mmCIF file of C-alpha atoms and ligand atoms in Angstrom:
data_model
loop_
_atom_site.group_PDB
_atom_site.id
_atom_site.type_symbol
_atom_site.label_atom_id
_atom_site.label_comp_id
_atom_site.label_asym_id
_atom_site.label_seq_id
_atom_site.Cartn_x
_atom_site.Cartn_y
_atom_site.Cartn_z
ATOM 1 C CA MET A 1 107.570 129.346 126.999
ATOM 2 C CA PRO A 2 104.660 127.792 128.902
ATOM 3 C CA TYR A 3 106.510 124.553 129.814
ATOM 4 C CA THR A 4 109.815 123.693 131.463
ATOM 5 C CA LEU A 5 112.306 121.411 129.772
ATOM 6 C CA ASP A 6 111.742 118.844 132.553
ATOM 7 C CA GLU A 7 108.019 118.807 131.837
ATOM 8 C CA ILE A 8 108.667 118.309 128.136
ATOM 9 C CA ARG A 9 111.100 115.473 128.790
ATOM 10 C CA ALA A 10 108.555 113.800 131.048
ATOM 11 C CA MET A 11 106.108 113.859 128.111
ATOM 12 C CA ASP A 12 108.686 112.048 125.977
ATOM 13 C CA GLN A 13 109.280 109.478 128.686
ATOM 14 C CA GLU A 14 105.595 108.672 128.909
ATOM 15 C CA ASP A 15 105.129 108.595 125.133
ATOM 16 C CA PRO A 16 104.001 105.128 123.912
ATOM 17 C CA LEU A 17 105.681 105.965 120.569
ATOM 18 C CA ALA A 18 109.014 107.018 122.063
ATOM 19 C CA HIS A 19 110.664 103.817 120.774
ATOM 20 C CA THR A 20 109.709 104.429 117.132
ATOM 21 C CA ARG A 21 112.155 107.298 116.645
ATOM 22 C CA SER A 22 115.067 104.825 116.560
ATOM 23 C CA LEU A 23 113.338 103.008 113.674
ATOM 24 C CA PHE A 24 114.118 105.977 111.385
ATOM 25 C CA ASP A 25 117.364 107.405 110.029
ATOM 26 C CA LEU A 26 117.325 111.179 110.429
ATOM 27 C CA PRO A 27 120.226 113.586 110.070
ATOM 28 C CA GLU A 28 121.626 115.007 113.307
ATOM 29 C CA GLY A 29 120.766 118.528 114.357
ATOM 30 C CA CYS A 30 117.521 119.089 112.524
ATOM 31 C CA TYR A 31 113.885 119.217 113.534
ATOM 32 C CA TYR A 32 111.962 117.654 110.708
ATOM 33 C CA PHE A 33 108.506 119.124 110.025
ATOM 34 C CA CYS A 34 108.132 117.957 106.438
ATOM 35 C CA GLY A 35 106.802 114.463 107.131
ATOM 36 C CA ASN A 36 103.625 115.740 105.447
ATOM 37 C CA SER A 37 105.637 116.148 102.216
ATOM 38 C CA LEU A 38 108.326 113.486 102.363
ATOM 39 C CA GLY A 39 108.478 111.053 105.265
ATOM 40 C CA ALA A 40 111.792 110.039 106.834
ATOM 41 C CA ALA A 41 113.669 106.876 105.853
ATOM 42 C CA PRO A 42 113.011 103.793 107.982
ATOM 43 C CA VAL A 43 116.320 102.236 109.092
ATOM 44 C CA THR A 44 115.264 98.981 107.438
ATOM 45 C CA ALA A 45 114.763 100.677 104.039
ATOM 46 C CA GLN A 46 118.491 100.420 103.347
ATOM 47 C CA GLN A 47 118.434 96.620 103.717
ATOM 48 C CA TYR A 48 115.251 96.270 101.655
ATOM 49 C CA LEU A 49 116.726 98.408 98.860
ATOM 50 C CA PHE A 50 119.989 96.513 99.023
ATOM 51 C CA ASP A 51 118.172 93.160 98.886
ATOM 52 C CA ALA A 52 116.130 94.304 95.883
ATOM 53 C CA GLN A 53 119.296 95.373 94.092
ATOM 54 C CA GLN A 54 120.943 92.029 94.956
ATOM 55 C CA GLN A 55 117.910 90.171 93.664
ATOM 56 C CA TRP A 56 118.132 92.088 90.413
ATOM 57 C CA GLN A 57 121.847 91.357 90.181
ATOM 58 C CA SER A 58 121.698 87.666 91.033
ATOM 59 C CA GLN A 59 118.260 86.605 89.821
ATOM 60 C CA LEU A 60 117.843 88.893 86.832
ATOM 61 C CA ILE A 61 114.494 88.298 85.165
ATOM 62 C CA GLN A 62 113.584 85.500 87.595
ATOM 63 C CA GLY A 63 112.966 88.266 90.118
ATOM 64 C CA TRP A 64 109.557 88.826 88.553
ATOM 65 C CA ASN A 65 108.531 85.369 89.753
ATOM 66 C CA GLN A 66 110.089 85.964 93.164
ATOM 67 C CA GLY A 67 107.784 88.626 94.497
ATOM 68 C CA TRP A 68 108.256 91.547 92.133
ATOM 69 C CA MET A 69 105.137 90.888 90.055
ATOM 70 C CA ASP A 70 102.862 90.624 93.076
ATOM 71 C CA ALA A 71 104.223 93.699 94.846
ATOM 72 C CA PRO A 72 101.302 96.044 93.961
ATOM 73 C CA LYS A 73 98.811 93.691 95.595
ATOM 74 C CA ARG A 74 101.083 92.514 98.402
ATOM 75 C CA LEU A 75 101.843 96.072 99.455
ATOM 76 C CA GLY A 76 98.196 97.014 98.972
ATOM 77 C CA ASN A 77 97.294 94.342 101.516
ATOM 78 C CA LEU A 78 99.881 95.715 103.945
ATOM 79 C CA LEU A 79 98.456 99.192 103.482
ATOM 80 C CA ALA A 80 94.787 98.125 103.754
ATOM 81 C CA PRO A 81 94.591 97.906 107.580
ATOM 82 C CA LEU A 82 96.197 101.360 107.853
ATOM 83 C CA ALA A 83 93.309 102.810 105.842
ATOM 84 C CA GLY A 84 90.522 100.712 107.365
ATOM 85 C CA ALA A 85 90.161 98.685 104.171
ATOM 86 C CA SER A 86 89.810 94.917 103.716
ATOM 87 C CA GLN A 87 92.300 92.662 101.987
ATOM 88 C CA ASP A 88 92.311 92.952 98.185
ATOM 89 C CA GLU A 89 90.685 96.384 98.235
ATOM 90 C CA VAL A 90 93.908 98.393 97.940
ATOM 91 C CA LEU A 91 96.430 98.358 95.113
ATOM 92 C CA VAL A 92 99.767 100.156 95.293
ATOM 93 C CA CYS A 93 100.468 101.487 91.815
ATOM 94 C CA ASP A 94 101.404 104.492 89.657
ATOM 95 C CA ASN A 95 100.828 107.772 91.511
ATOM 96 C CA LEU A 96 97.881 109.491 93.152
ATOM 97 C CA SER A 97 97.151 111.667 90.112
ATOM 98 C CA LEU A 98 96.987 108.755 87.678
ATOM 99 C CA ASN A 99 94.901 106.698 90.081
ATOM 100 C CA LEU A 100 92.431 109.549 90.356
ATOM 101 C CA TYR A 101 92.046 109.634 86.583
ATOM 102 C CA LYS A 102 91.437 105.897 86.531
ATOM 103 C CA LEU A 103 88.716 106.138 89.165
ATOM 104 C CA LEU A 104 86.933 108.986 87.383
ATOM 105 C CA GLY A 105 86.614 106.851 84.266
ATOM 106 C CA TYR A 106 85.776 103.676 86.155
ATOM 107 C CA ILE A 107 82.984 105.327 88.119
ATOM 108 C CA THR A 108 81.380 107.452 85.423
ATOM 109 C CA GLN A 109 81.044 104.699 82.808
ATOM 110 C CA HIS A 110 78.154 103.233 84.813
ATOM 111 C CA GLN A 111 76.465 106.439 85.960
ATOM 112 C CA ASN A 112 73.265 107.807 84.534
ATOM 113 C CA ASN A 113 73.884 109.788 81.333
ATOM 114 C CA SER A 114 72.330 112.919 82.798
ATOM 115 C CA ARG A 115 75.103 113.112 85.407
ATOM 116 C CA LYS A 116 77.819 115.035 83.609
ATOM 117 C CA VAL A 117 79.478 117.208 86.271
ATOM 118 C CA ILE A 118 82.798 116.426 87.945
ATOM 119 C CA LEU A 119 83.386 118.463 91.084
ATOM 120 C CA ALA A 120 86.799 119.359 92.526
ATOM 121 C CA GLU A 121 87.595 121.565 95.532
ATOM 122 C CA ASP A 122 88.013 125.261 94.743
ATOM 123 C CA GLN A 123 91.227 125.457 96.825
ATOM 124 C CA GLY A 124 92.264 121.810 96.684
ATOM 125 C CA PHE A 125 95.594 120.354 95.661
ATOM 126 C CA PRO A 126 95.993 121.546 92.060
ATOM 127 C CA SER A 127 96.791 118.119 90.648
ATOM 128 C CA ASP A 128 93.356 116.829 91.694
ATOM 129 C CA SER A 129 91.723 119.726 89.922
ATOM 130 C CA TYR A 130 93.938 119.360 86.812
ATOM 131 C CA ILE A 131 93.167 115.652 86.573
ATOM 132 C CA CYS A 132 89.432 116.348 86.819
ATOM 133 C CA GLN A 133 89.737 119.061 84.160
ATOM 134 C CA SER A 134 91.742 116.806 81.902
ATOM 135 C CA PHE A 135 89.227 113.999 82.347
ATOM 136 C CA CYS A 136 86.464 116.428 81.366
ATOM 137 C CA GLN A 137 88.412 117.671 78.319
ATOM 138 C CA PHE A 138 88.658 114.164 76.948
ATOM 139 C CA SER A 139 85.276 112.792 77.971
ATOM 140 C CA GLY A 140 82.879 115.673 77.382
ATOM 141 C CA TYR A 141 82.058 115.947 81.095
ATOM 142 C CA GLU A 142 81.694 119.365 82.683
ATOM 143 C CA PHE A 143 84.218 120.541 85.265
ATOM 144 C CA GLN A 144 83.060 122.575 88.254
ATOM 145 C CA THR A 145 84.578 123.531 91.583
ATOM 146 C CA PHE A 146 82.945 123.480 95.000
ATOM 147 C CA ASP A 147 83.543 125.032 98.397
ATOM 148 C CA PRO A 148 84.092 122.230 100.940
ATOM 149 C CA GLU A 149 82.398 124.395 103.587
ATOM 150 C CA SER A 150 79.105 124.343 101.656
ATOM 151 C CA ILE A 151 79.126 121.188 99.550
ATOM 152 C CA SER A 152 75.368 120.742 99.267
ATOM 153 C CA LYS A 153 75.095 124.019 97.337
ATOM 154 C CA SER A 154 77.116 122.483 94.509
ATOM 155 C CA LEU A 155 75.344 119.139 94.329
ATOM 156 C CA GLY A 156 72.580 118.570 91.822
ATOM 157 C CA SER A 157 70.923 115.933 89.690
ATOM 158 C CA ASP A 158 73.800 116.408 87.234
ATOM 159 C CA THR A 159 76.579 115.643 89.758
ATOM 160 C CA ALA A 160 78.527 112.590 88.708
ATOM 161 C CA THR A 161 81.590 112.481 90.977
ATOM 162 C CA LEU A 162 83.075 114.716 93.638
ATOM 163 C CA VAL A 163 86.759 114.637 94.583
ATOM 164 C CA ILE A 164 87.774 115.791 98.056
ATOM 165 C CA SER A 165 90.805 115.546 100.346
ATOM 166 C CA GLN A 166 90.241 114.083 103.775
ATOM 167 C CA VAL A 167 92.812 116.608 105.050
ATOM 168 C CA ASP A 168 93.329 119.917 103.238
ATOM 169 C CA TYR A 169 96.967 120.250 102.122
ATOM 170 C CA ARG A 170 97.055 123.968 102.991
ATOM 171 C CA THR A 171 95.153 124.511 106.218
ATOM 172 C CA GLY A 172 95.242 120.935 107.517
ATOM 173 C CA GLN A 173 91.427 120.975 107.835
ATOM 174 C CA LEU A 174 90.084 117.461 108.519
ATOM 175 C CA ARG A 175 86.836 116.677 106.704
ATOM 176 C CA ASP A 176 83.942 114.605 108.010
ATOM 177 C CA MET A 177 84.265 111.561 105.781
ATOM 178 C CA LYS A 178 81.038 109.902 106.848
ATOM 179 C CA THR A 179 78.763 112.932 106.487
ATOM 180 C CA ILE A 180 80.209 114.034 103.146
ATOM 181 C CA THR A 181 80.061 110.544 101.654
ATOM 182 C CA ARG A 182 76.403 110.196 102.691
ATOM 183 C CA LEU A 183 75.548 113.690 101.460
ATOM 184 C CA VAL A 184 76.903 113.113 97.954
ATOM 185 C CA GLU A 185 75.561 109.580 97.660
ATOM 186 C CA CYS A 186 72.085 110.695 98.774
ATOM 187 C CA LYS A 187 72.114 113.026 95.775
ATOM 188 C CA GLY A 188 73.050 110.129 93.520
ATOM 189 C CA GLY A 189 76.718 111.062 93.047
ATOM 190 C CA GLU A 190 79.922 109.297 94.026
ATOM 191 C CA VAL A 191 82.877 110.511 96.073
ATOM 192 C CA ILE A 192 86.584 109.910 95.597
ATOM 193 C CA TRP A 193 88.577 110.624 98.750
ATOM 194 C CA ASP A 194 92.152 111.882 98.489
ATOM 195 C CA LEU A 195 94.038 110.448 101.470
ATOM 196 C CA ALA A 196 97.409 112.102 100.743
ATOM 197 C CA HIS A 197 97.476 113.953 104.075
ATOM 198 C CA SER A 198 95.647 111.444 106.244
ATOM 199 C CA ALA A 199 96.948 107.942 105.451
ATOM 200 C CA GLY A 200 99.539 107.042 108.078
ATOM 201 C CA ALA A 201 98.848 110.176 110.129
ATOM 202 C CA MET A 202 95.636 108.982 111.801
ATOM 203 C CA PRO A 203 93.218 106.048 111.741
ATOM 204 C CA VAL A 204 91.289 106.138 108.446
ATOM 205 C CA GLU A 205 88.060 104.123 108.383
ATOM 206 C CA LEU A 206 87.195 103.506 104.752
ATOM 207 C CA ASN A 207 85.116 100.354 105.288
ATOM 208 C CA ASN A 208 83.408 101.501 108.474
ATOM 209 C CA LEU A 209 82.333 104.786 106.943
ATOM 210 C CA GLY A 210 81.036 103.159 103.780
ATOM 211 C CA VAL A 211 83.594 104.785 101.465
ATOM 212 C CA LYS A 212 83.728 103.210 98.006
ATOM 213 C CA TYR A 213 86.644 104.981 96.342
ATOM 214 C CA ALA A 214 89.894 106.583 97.490
ATOM 215 C CA VAL A 215 93.400 107.392 96.294
ATOM 216 C CA GLY A 216 96.558 108.268 98.157
ATOM 217 C CA CYS A 217 100.308 108.592 98.056
ATOM 218 C CA THR A 218 102.880 106.765 100.146
ATOM 219 C CA TYR A 219 105.798 109.182 100.334
ATOM 220 C CA LYS A 220 104.314 111.378 103.090
ATOM 221 C CA TYR A 221 103.199 109.786 106.381
ATOM 222 C CA LEU A 222 103.688 106.293 104.927
ATOM 223 C CA ASN A 223 107.434 106.937 104.524
ATOM 224 C CA GLY A 224 107.852 105.080 101.221
ATOM 225 C CA GLY A 225 110.632 107.364 99.940
ATOM 226 C CA PRO A 226 110.788 110.088 97.281
ATOM 227 C CA GLY A 227 108.352 109.320 94.467
ATOM 228 C CA SER A 228 107.220 106.027 96.000
ATOM 229 C CA PRO A 229 104.106 104.630 94.309
ATOM 230 C CA GLY A 230 100.554 105.807 94.968
ATOM 231 C CA PHE A 231 97.593 103.664 95.912
ATOM 232 C CA VAL A 232 93.992 103.181 94.905
ATOM 233 C CA TYR A 233 91.194 101.812 97.079
ATOM 234 C CA VAL A 234 88.027 100.347 95.608
ATOM 235 C CA SER A 235 85.529 98.731 97.967
ATOM 236 C CA LYS A 236 84.695 95.087 97.213
ATOM 237 C CA VAL A 237 81.091 96.220 96.704
ATOM 238 C CA VAL A 238 82.040 98.071 93.518
ATOM 239 C CA GLN A 239 84.879 95.933 92.174
ATOM 240 C CA ASN A 240 84.644 93.939 88.957
ATOM 241 C CA ASN A 241 82.681 96.683 87.284
ATOM 242 C CA GLY A 242 84.317 97.003 83.896
ATOM 243 C CA TRP A 243 87.138 99.050 82.454
ATOM 244 C CA GLN A 244 89.230 101.796 83.886
ATOM 245 C CA PRO A 245 90.397 104.397 81.331
ATOM 246 C CA LEU A 246 94.125 103.609 81.458
ATOM 247 C CA ALA A 247 93.807 99.921 80.786
ATOM 248 C CA GLY A 248 97.250 98.417 80.344
ATOM 249 C CA TRP A 249 98.471 94.888 79.973
ATOM 250 C CA LEU A 250 98.964 94.270 83.689
ATOM 251 C CA GLY A 251 95.325 95.165 84.427
ATOM 252 C CA HIS A 252 94.203 92.412 82.059
ATOM 253 C CA LYS A 253 92.604 89.314 83.528
ATOM 254 C CA GLN A 254 95.432 87.229 82.107
ATOM 255 C CA PRO A 255 98.364 89.467 81.193
ATOM 256 C CA PHE A 256 100.522 86.592 80.033
ATOM 257 C CA ALA A 257 97.907 85.337 77.594
ATOM 258 C CA PHE A 258 98.968 88.348 75.447
ATOM 259 C CA ASP A 259 95.471 88.530 74.113
ATOM 260 C CA GLN A 260 94.743 91.422 71.702
ATOM 261 C CA GLU A 261 91.323 91.829 73.316
ATOM 262 C CA TYR A 262 91.291 93.566 76.685
ATOM 263 C CA THR A 263 89.457 91.690 79.443
ATOM 264 C CA PRO A 264 89.660 93.572 82.738
ATOM 265 C CA SER A 265 90.841 91.672 85.771
ATOM 266 C CA GLU A 266 87.913 90.999 88.083
ATOM 267 C CA THR A 267 89.953 92.101 91.086
ATOM 268 C CA ILE A 268 91.585 95.314 92.293
ATOM 269 C CA SER A 269 94.430 94.404 89.888
ATOM 270 C CA THR A 270 92.412 95.897 87.055
ATOM 271 C CA PHE A 271 93.823 99.250 88.225
ATOM 272 C CA ARG A 272 97.331 98.194 87.220
ATOM 273 C CA THR A 273 98.598 99.711 84.000
ATOM 274 C CA GLY A 274 102.158 98.913 82.885
ATOM 275 C CA THR A 275 105.381 97.716 84.484
ATOM 276 C CA HIS A 276 106.206 99.037 87.968
ATOM 277 C CA SER A 277 109.586 99.459 89.689
ATOM 278 C CA PRO A 278 110.301 96.724 92.258
ATOM 279 C CA LEU A 279 113.164 98.869 93.560
ATOM 280 C CA ALA A 280 110.758 101.635 94.558
ATOM 281 C CA TYR A 281 108.385 99.113 96.100
ATOM 282 C CA SER A 282 111.136 97.643 98.269
ATOM 283 C CA ALA A 283 111.656 100.822 100.327
ATOM 284 C CA LEU A 284 107.909 101.195 100.772
ATOM 285 C CA GLU A 285 107.613 97.577 101.904
ATOM 286 C CA ALA A 286 110.138 98.278 104.661
ATOM 287 C CA SER A 287 107.965 101.112 105.925
ATOM 288 C CA LEU A 288 104.631 99.290 105.617
ATOM 289 C CA LYS A 289 106.040 96.334 107.593
ATOM 290 C CA LEU A 290 107.118 98.737 110.317
ATOM 291 C CA LEU A 291 103.696 100.398 110.375
ATOM 292 C CA GLN A 292 101.901 97.071 110.946
ATOM 293 C CA LYS A 293 103.079 97.240 114.563
ATOM 294 C CA ILE A 294 101.898 100.811 115.172
ATOM 295 C CA ASP A 295 98.587 101.810 116.709
ATOM 296 C CA LEU A 296 97.348 104.755 114.644
ATOM 297 C CA ASN A 297 95.271 105.952 117.613
ATOM 298 C CA ASP A 298 98.573 106.577 119.428
ATOM 299 C CA VAL A 299 99.846 108.415 116.343
ATOM 300 C CA ARG A 300 96.764 110.616 116.240
ATOM 301 C CA GLU A 301 96.872 111.443 119.933
ATOM 302 C CA LYS A 302 100.550 112.335 119.830
ATOM 303 C CA SER A 303 100.127 114.393 116.672
ATOM 304 C CA LEU A 304 97.518 116.585 118.372
ATOM 305 C CA ASN A 305 99.691 116.939 121.484
ATOM 306 C CA LEU A 306 102.732 117.895 119.405
ATOM 307 C CA SER A 307 100.909 120.550 117.417
ATOM 308 C CA ARG A 308 99.332 121.979 120.578
ATOM 309 C CA LEU A 309 102.720 122.177 122.291
ATOM 310 C CA PHE A 310 104.291 123.868 119.278
ATOM 311 C CA LEU A 311 101.463 126.396 118.940
ATOM 312 C CA ASP A 312 101.482 127.199 122.659
ATOM 313 C CA GLY A 313 105.149 128.103 122.351
ATOM 314 C CA ILE A 314 104.809 130.439 119.363
ATOM 315 C CA LYS A 315 101.351 131.972 119.773
ATOM 316 C CA GLU A 316 102.514 135.247 121.301
ATOM 317 C CA ILE A 317 105.463 135.885 119.009
ATOM 318 C CA CYS A 318 103.332 135.143 115.928
ATOM 319 C CA LYS A 319 100.837 137.792 116.969
ATOM 320 C CA GLN A 320 103.616 140.331 117.479
ATOM 321 C CA HIS A 321 104.897 139.704 113.942
ATOM 322 C CA GLY A 322 101.551 139.743 112.176
ATOM 323 C CA ILE A 323 101.561 135.995 111.486
ATOM 324 C CA GLU A 324 98.090 134.528 111.183
ATOM 325 C CA ASP A 325 97.465 131.066 112.615
ATOM 326 C CA ILE A 326 94.958 129.307 110.347
ATOM 327 C CA THR A 327 95.416 125.871 111.963
ATOM 328 C CA PRO A 328 91.974 124.322 112.574
ATOM 329 C CA LYS A 329 90.977 123.498 116.149
ATOM 330 C CA PRO A 330 92.311 120.123 117.346
ATOM 331 C CA GLU A 331 89.312 117.909 116.558
ATOM 332 C CA GLN A 332 89.238 119.297 112.989
ATOM 333 C CA ARG A 333 92.979 119.262 112.463
ATOM 334 C CA GLY A 334 95.010 116.890 110.333
ATOM 335 C CA SER A 335 98.641 116.559 111.337
ATOM 336 C CA GLN A 336 99.981 119.996 110.565
ATOM 337 C CA VAL A 337 100.159 123.590 111.710
ATOM 338 C CA ALA A 338 99.484 126.298 109.132
ATOM 339 C CA LEU A 339 100.670 129.883 109.538
ATOM 340 C CA ILE A 340 100.334 132.751 107.094
ATOM 341 C CA HIS A 341 102.498 135.782 106.514
ATOM 342 C CA ASN A 342 101.873 137.163 103.058
ATOM 343 C CA GLN A 343 104.937 139.359 102.806
ATOM 344 C CA HIS A 344 107.643 137.344 104.557
ATOM 345 C CA GLY A 345 106.269 133.777 104.731
ATOM 346 C CA TYR A 346 108.785 132.411 102.224
ATOM 347 C CA ALA A 347 111.782 134.112 103.867
ATOM 348 C CA MET A 348 110.640 133.016 107.334
ATOM 349 C CA VAL A 349 110.636 129.394 106.194
ATOM 350 C CA GLN A 350 114.131 129.811 104.711
ATOM 351 C CA ALA A 351 115.376 131.392 107.943
ATOM 352 C CA LEU A 352 113.947 128.481 109.928
ATOM 353 C CA ILE A 353 115.520 125.916 107.615
ATOM 354 C CA ALA A 354 118.880 127.657 108.176
ATOM 355 C CA ARG A 355 118.297 127.066 111.900
ATOM 356 C CA GLY A 356 117.567 123.369 111.304
ATOM 357 C CA VAL A 357 113.764 123.613 111.488
ATOM 358 C CA ILE A 358 112.765 121.930 108.243
ATOM 359 C CA CYS A 359 109.316 123.151 107.249
ATOM 360 C CA ASP A 360 107.890 124.228 103.893
ATOM 361 C CA TYR A 361 106.188 127.056 102.059
ATOM 362 C CA ARG A 362 103.175 127.153 99.766
ATOM 363 C CA GLU A 363 101.804 130.147 97.914
ATOM 364 C CA PRO A 364 100.351 132.491 98.979
ATOM 365 C CA GLY A 365 102.177 133.168 102.240
ATOM 366 C CA LEU A 366 101.626 129.753 103.798
ATOM 367 C CA MET A 367 104.133 128.187 106.208
ATOM 368 C CA ARG A 368 103.449 124.499 106.896
ATOM 369 C CA PHE A 369 104.735 122.460 109.834
ATOM 370 C CA GLY A 370 103.908 118.762 109.521
ATOM 371 C CA PHE A 371 103.946 116.543 112.627
ATOM 372 C CA ALA A 372 105.069 112.958 112.065
ATOM 373 C CA PRO A 373 104.704 111.430 115.533
ATOM 374 C CA LEU A 374 106.793 108.353 114.782
ATOM 375 C CA TYR A 375 110.025 110.337 114.660
ATOM 376 C CA LEU A 376 109.232 113.719 116.173
ATOM 377 C CA SER A 377 109.577 114.050 119.951
ATOM 378 C CA TYR A 378 107.968 116.534 122.311
ATOM 379 C CA GLU A 379 111.402 118.007 122.888
ATOM 380 C CA ASP A 380 111.821 118.504 119.115
ATOM 381 C CA SER A 381 108.513 120.327 118.951
ATOM 382 C CA TRP A 382 109.400 122.492 121.912
ATOM 383 C CA ASN A 383 112.893 123.286 120.613
ATOM 384 C CA ALA A 384 111.540 124.122 117.176
ATOM 385 C CA GLY A 385 109.117 126.567 118.795
ATOM 386 C CA ARG A 386 112.076 128.261 120.511
ATOM 387 C CA GLU A 387 113.848 128.527 117.145
ATOM 388 C CA VAL A 388 110.764 130.226 115.686
ATOM 389 C CA VAL A 389 110.760 132.714 118.544
ATOM 390 C CA GLU A 390 114.471 133.526 118.169
ATOM 391 C CA MET A 391 114.287 133.755 114.388
ATOM 392 C CA LEU A 392 111.411 136.237 114.622
ATOM 393 C CA ASN A 393 112.917 138.231 117.480
ATOM 394 C CA ASN A 394 116.109 138.678 115.426
ATOM 395 C CA ARG A 395 114.067 139.436 112.283
ATOM 396 C CA GLU A 396 116.317 136.987 110.431
ATOM 397 C CA TYR A 397 113.789 136.703 107.622
ATOM 398 C CA GLU A 398 114.845 140.151 106.433
ATOM 399 C CA ARG A 399 118.257 138.845 105.365
ATOM 400 C CA LYS A 400 118.964 138.980 101.668
ATOM 401 C CA GLU A 401 119.897 135.308 101.310
ATOM 402 C CA PHE A 402 116.454 134.198 102.527
ATOM 403 C CA GLN A 403 114.654 136.063 99.743
ATOM 404 C CA VAL A 404 116.108 133.833 96.985
ATOM 405 C CA ARG A 405 113.430 131.508 95.573
ATOM 406 C CA GLN A 406 114.298 127.830 95.243
ATOM 407 C CA LYS A 407 112.619 125.598 92.647
ATOM 408 C CA VAL A 408 110.958 123.428 95.334
ATOM 409 C CA THR A 409 109.626 125.508 98.216
HETATM 410 C C1 PLP B 1 96.529 116.404 98.591
HETATM 411 C C2 PLP B 1 97.348 115.920 97.438
HETATM 412 N N1 PLP B 1 96.724 115.399 96.365
HETATM 413 C C3 PLP B 1 97.411 114.987 95.286
HETATM 414 C C4 PLP B 1 98.781 115.036 95.241
HETATM 415 C C5 PLP B 1 99.499 114.566 94.013
HETATM 416 O O1 PLP B 1 100.173 113.367 94.263
HETATM 417 P P1 PLP B 1 101.103 112.699 93.143
HETATM 418 O O2 PLP B 1 102.123 113.707 92.753
HETATM 419 O O3 PLP B 1 101.737 111.532 93.861
HETATM 420 O O4 PLP B 1 100.245 112.285 92.022
HETATM 421 C C6 PLP B 1 99.471 115.553 96.349
HETATM 422 C C7 PLP B 1 100.934 115.643 96.325
HETATM 423 O O5 PLP B 1 101.590 116.157 97.181
HETATM 424 C C8 PLP B 1 98.735 116.019 97.464
HETATM 425 O O6 PLP B 1 99.332 116.558 98.529
#
């Protein structure tokens, strides 16, 4: 190992985010590297959930007039500064996949009729691609994929909208938001950014970079809890522009007029569909309140330091065991380390989980280690690296019990 324990502990002592670990409830004895899949529970979430349950119990339907109804917008406004958006540009609602569908319809209704191609990444998160395909099935648009390394090749006068992740869910590759947005818009198309693996993990500058449309989820680095609602961002410049394709009663300008005619809300609220769950919003509110006090530049800096430390500790052993490190270089890295071992990747992850290093596996052969700087210390990263070394040295991944496939990997 290239560092001594004293050196690692000194890093933790100097860490401006050292105090944030105590703001989360984490089980003892595990090193948690799945903050890129499901963030940890803020300590305050318990009280927020309890209060929401109490409000339900004591206030019954009055709860809707005591903050429940406004939660999508209220939480959107808490999330906005974390994504570099202005107030009333973000709505917390439904999930990322549904919000993507809504944006595809919202955008394309006003585009030139000759623009009929929807572009999704060739190796992107499958749900983004499925939603684009499903949109095309029902609208007559044409679905195509593109290689994010050579986007301009796929753009043409028929490009309507391109969907791209700011951080690739597999490799952790960070994309250049400004350049890509300009590139597509110069060709007359629009871009929808998927912020699933960037929101909460680094500063995101939607307004500054001139981004018009984005979607995201809140259960990863935003720590909203399992299945917490997604969000949609629409710049003020392009709001109040007609229907979205999943128009429901709560997206109406006046939902309680119960009008049979649909009139879209003129605000971001037009992206609401039906009734949401105030219980789910309460846990997310706890986390978003906590995040208001965090400087995302500190988060970014620590994330890069953590992943560097981890990689330094395992580089040699990975080579010896034929594990390929596909993690991008630091300036192009999201908040994760990505290793590949085609034959034993799954079993290696299971063997690490048995040692308390909670990481995950994605086909084919991909081992992901997410770094959530708010609750992961330098010592955690260093210790986890030692566990990787021991697990590989003992060839624990060859054990029979680690070959058994679980439903969620
Ligand atoms: C990059 C990316 N896009 C889209 C999704 C789908 O999100 P949801 O299931 O909330 O719709 C995920 C989920 O993990 C994701 O990682």
